[in-house]
């Protein structure tokens, strides 16, 4: 079953507002930063892997926010088409 744009945006809002999700993201991010900080300065591959993992978290959050933003834009377009903003 495929979700509609409305359903995806609603789920994204719920996920981004979920305290457990927020805590998990913060904990994982702190772990990456700590591991990077404690790694040897010459451990380039390890540091790059940690940086990439951290960027992965950012991409996940960005993807959820994009679902909400796309839905918001679509809602605005529909209102304009219906003449609500005139």
GROMACS .gro file of C-alpha atoms in nm, residues 4-44:
model
   41
    4UNK     CA    1  -0.049   0.965  -0.022
    5UNK     CA    2   0.152   1.287  -0.005
    6UNK     CA    3  -0.073   1.400   0.281
    7UNK     CA    4  -0.014   1.078   0.473
    8UNK     CA    5   0.362   1.093   0.419
    9UNK     CA    6   0.376   1.453   0.539
   10UNK     CA    7   0.170   1.368   0.846
   11UNK     CA    8   0.393   1.071   0.932
   12UNK     CA    9   0.704   1.285   0.881
   13UNK     CA   10   0.563   1.546   1.122
   14UNK     CA   11   0.487   1.274   1.376
   15UNK     CA   12   0.835   1.123   1.345
   16UNK     CA   13   1.011   1.458   1.378
   17UNK     CA   14   0.802   1.539   1.687
   18UNK     CA   15   0.854   1.198   1.848
   19UNK     CA   16   1.059   1.233   2.168
   20UNK     CA   17   1.212   0.887   2.133
   21UNK     CA   18   1.320   0.959   1.774
   22UNK     CA   19   1.464   1.297   1.873
   23UNK     CA   20   1.655   1.141   2.164
   24UNK     CA   21   1.782   0.857   1.946
   25UNK     CA   22   1.911   1.094   1.678
   26UNK     CA   23   2.084   1.310   1.941
   27UNK     CA   24   2.239   1.007   2.110
   28UNK     CA   25   2.367   0.859   1.785
   29UNK     CA   26   2.504   1.197   1.673
   30UNK     CA   27   2.680   1.248   2.008
   31UNK     CA   28   2.831   0.901   1.972
   32UNK     CA   29   2.968   0.983   1.627
   33UNK     CA   30   3.116   1.311   1.751
   34UNK     CA   31   3.269   1.142   2.056
   35UNK     CA   32   3.419   0.861   1.848
   36UNK     CA   33   3.559   1.115   1.602
   37UNK     CA   34   3.705   1.324   1.886
   38UNK     CA   35   3.866   1.022   2.050
   39UNK     CA   36   4.008   0.885   1.725
   40UNK     CA   37   4.370   0.936   1.636
   41UNK     CA   38   4.437   1.241   1.417
   42UNK     CA   39   4.582   1.014   1.149
   43UNK     CA   40   4.282   0.778   1.144
   44UNK     CA   41   4.151   0.932   0.824
   0.00000   0.00000   0.00000
